[in-house]
Coordinates of N, CA and C in Angstrom, one line a residue:
M22 N -60.9 117.8 -58.2 CA -60.0 117.6 -57.4 C -60.4 117.4 -55.9
R23 N -61.5 118.2 -55.6 CA -62.1 118.0 -54.5 C -62.9 116.7 -54.4
S24 N -63.7 116.4 -55.3 CA -64.3 115.1 -55.4 C -63.4 113.9 -55.2
S25 N -62.3 114.0 -55.7 CA -61.4 112.9 -55.8 C -60.8 112.7 -54.3
I26 N -60.5 113.8 -53.7 CA -60.1 113.6 -52.3 C -61.3 113.3 -51.4
Q27 N -62.5 113.6 -51.7 CA -63.7 113.1 -50.9 C -64.1 111.5 -51.1
S28 N -63.6 111.3 -52.4 CA -63.9 109.7 -52.6 C -62.7 108.9 -51.8
W29 N -61.6 109.4 -51.8 CA -60.5 108.9 -51.1 C -60.9 108.8 -49.6
L30 N -61.3 109.9 -49.1 CA -61.9 110.0 -47.7 C -62.9 109.0 -47.5
A31 N -63.9 108.8 -48.5 CA -64.9 107.9 -48.1 C -64.3 106.4 -48.2
I32 N -63.4 106.2 -49.1 CA -63.0 104.7 -49.0 C -62.1 104.6 -47.9
F33 N -61.3 105.5 -47.3 CA -60.6 105.4 -46.1 C -61.6 105.1 -44.9
E34 N -62.5 105.9 -44.9 CA -63.7 105.7 -43.8 C -64.2 104.3 -43.9
L35 N -64.6 103.9 -45.0 CA -65.3 102.5 -45.0 C -64.0 101.6 -44.7
W36 N -62.8 101.6 -45.1 CA -61.8 100.8 -44.8 C -61.6 100.8 -43.1
S37 N -61.6 101.8 -42.7 CA -61.3 101.9 -41.2 C -62.6 101.3 -40.5
F38 N -63.8 101.4 -40.9 CA -65.0 100.8 -40.3 C -64.9 99.1 -40.4
F39 N -64.5 99.1 -41.6 CA -64.4 97.3 -41.8 C -63.2 96.7 -40.9
M40 N -62.1 97.6 -40.9 CA -61.0 96.9 -40.0 C -61.3 97.1 -38.6
F41 N -62.3 98.1 -38.0 CA -62.7 98.2 -36.7 C -63.7 96.8 -36.5
C42 N -64.5 96.5 -37.3 CA -65.5 95.4 -37.1 C -64.7 94.2 -37.1
I43 N -63.6 94.0 -38.1 CA -62.8 92.8 -37.7 C -62.1 92.6 -36.7
S44 N -61.5 93.8 -36.2 CA -60.8 93.7 -34.9 C -61.7 93.3 -33.8
F45 N -62.8 94.0 -33.7 CA -63.8 93.8 -32.6 C -64.2 92.3 -32.7
F46 N -64.6 91.7 -33.7 CA -65.0 90.5 -33.9 C -63.8 89.5 -33.3
L47 N -62.6 89.8 -33.9 CA -61.5 88.8 -33.4 C -61.1 89.0 -31.9
S48 N -61.3 90.2 -31.3 CA -61.2 90.4 -30.1 C -62.1 89.6 -29.1
F49 N -63.5 89.7 -29.6 CA -64.4 89.1 -28.9 C -64.3 87.4 -29.2
L50 N -63.9 87.0 -30.1 CA -63.5 85.4 -30.2 C -62.3 85.1 -29.3
F51 N -61.3 86.0 -29.3 CA -60.3 85.8 -28.5 C -60.9 85.7 -26.9
R52 N -61.8 86.6 -26.4 CA -62.1 86.6 -25.2 C -63.0 85.2 -25.0
L53 N -63.8 85.0 -25.7 CA -64.6 83.7 -25.6 C -63.6 82.5 -25.6
F54 N -62.5 82.6 -26.4 CA -61.7 81.5 -26.2 C -60.9 81.4 -24.8
L55 N -60.8 82.6 -24.2 CA -59.9 82.7 -22.9 C -61.2 82.2 -21.8
V56 N -62.5 82.4 -22.0 CA -63.4 82.2 -21.0 C -63.3 80.6 -21.1
F57 N -63.3 80.0 -22.2 CA -63.6 78.6 -22.5 C -62.4 77.8 -22.0
L58 N -61.3 78.3 -22.0 CA -59.9 77.8 -21.4 C -60.2 77.9 -20.0
F59 N -60.5 79.0 -19.4 CA -60.7 79.1 -17.9 C -61.9 78.2 -17.3
C60 N -62.9 78.1 -18.0 CA -63.9 77.1 -17.5 C -63.4 75.6 -17.8
S61 N -62.7 75.5 -18.8 CA -62.2 74.0 -18.9 C -61.1 73.7 -17.8
F62 N -60.3 74.8 -17.4 CA -59.2 74.6 -16.3 C -60.1 74.3 -14.9
L63 N -61.2 75.0 -14.7 CA -62.0 74.9 -13.5 C -62.7 73.5 -13.6
L64 N -63.2 73.1 -14.5 CA -64.0 71.8 -14.7 C -62.9 70.8 -14.4
R65 N -61.7 70.8 -15.0 CA -60.7 69.8 -14.9 C -60.2 69.7 -13.6
Q66 N -60.0 70.8 -12.7 CA -59.7 70.9 -11.2 C -60.8 70.0 -10.6
C67 N -61.9 70.5 -10.8 CA -63.2 69.7 -10.1 C -63.2 68.1 -10.2
Y68 N -63.0 68.0 -11.6 CA -63.1 66.4 -11.6 C -61.8 65.7 -11.8
S69 N -60.9 66.3 -11.3 CA -59.7 65.4 -11.0 C -59.5 64.9 -9.7
N70 N -58.5 64.0 -9.6 CA -58.5 63.5 -8.2 C -57.9 64.3 -7.2
Y71 N -57.2 65.6 -7.4 CA -56.6 66.4 -6.6 C -57.2 67.8 -6.8
L72 N -57.2 68.8 -5.7 CA -57.9 70.0 -5.8 C -56.7 70.9 -5.5
I73 N -56.3 71.8 -6.0 CA -55.4 72.7 -5.6 C -56.0 73.6 -4.7
P74 N -55.2 74.2 -3.7 CA -55.5 74.9 -2.5 C -56.5 76.1 -2.8
F75 N -56.0 76.8 -4.0 CA -56.9 78.0 -4.2 C -58.3 77.7 -4.6
Y76 N -58.6 76.6 -5.2 CA -60.0 76.5 -5.7 C -60.6 75.3 -4.5
Y77 N -60.0 75.1 -3.5 CA -60.4 74.1 -2.7 C -61.7 74.4 -2.0
Y78 N -61.8 75.8 -1.6 CA -63.0 76.2 -0.9 C -64.4 76.2 -2.0
S79 N -64.2 76.3 -3.1 CA -65.3 76.5 -4.1 C -65.6 74.9 -4.7
F80 N -64.7 74.1 -4.5 CA -65.0 72.8 -5.1 C -64.8 71.7 -4.1
L81 N -65.4 71.9 -2.9 CA -65.4 70.8 -2.0 C -66.2 69.6 -2.5
H82 N -67.3 70.0 -3.2 CA -68.1 69.1 -4.1 C -68.3 69.5 -5.4
C83 N -68.4 68.7 -6.4 CA -68.5 69.2 -7.7 C -69.9 69.6 -8.1
P84 N -70.1 70.6 -9.0 CA -71.6 71.1 -9.0 C -72.3 70.2 -9.9
F85 N -71.7 69.2 -10.6 CA -72.4 68.3 -11.6 C -72.0 66.7 -11.1
P86 N -72.3 66.4 -10.1 CA -71.9 65.1 -9.7 C -72.3 63.9 -10.5
L87 N -73.2 64.0 -11.3 CA -73.5 62.8 -12.1 C -72.6 62.7 -13.3
F88 N -71.6 63.7 -13.5 CA -70.7 63.7 -14.6 C -69.2 63.6 -14.1
S89 N -69.3 63.2 -12.9 CA -68.0 63.2 -12.0 C -67.3 62.0 -12.5
L90 N -65.9 62.2 -12.6 CA -65.0 61.1 -13.2 C -64.3 60.4 -12.0
N91 N -64.7 60.9 -10.7 CA -64.1 60.3 -9.6 C -64.8 59.0 -9.2

C-alpha cells in the first residue's frame, strides 16, 4: 500500500513539474509577444506621419532614418 501511495506521489510530482514547465514557457512566450507588440507600436509611431505627444520627446528623429517611410 505504501509503495502505491509513493508511486502516485511520484506521478503527481512529475505532472506538477511538467505543468510548471509548460506554464513558464507559455508565460515567457506571452511576455515576448507583448514586447513585440510594444516595439511594433513604437516603430509605427516613429515611422508614421504623426507623433503622439507622449512619445514626441523621444522620437523627434527616427533611430533608423534609412528605413523611414516619411
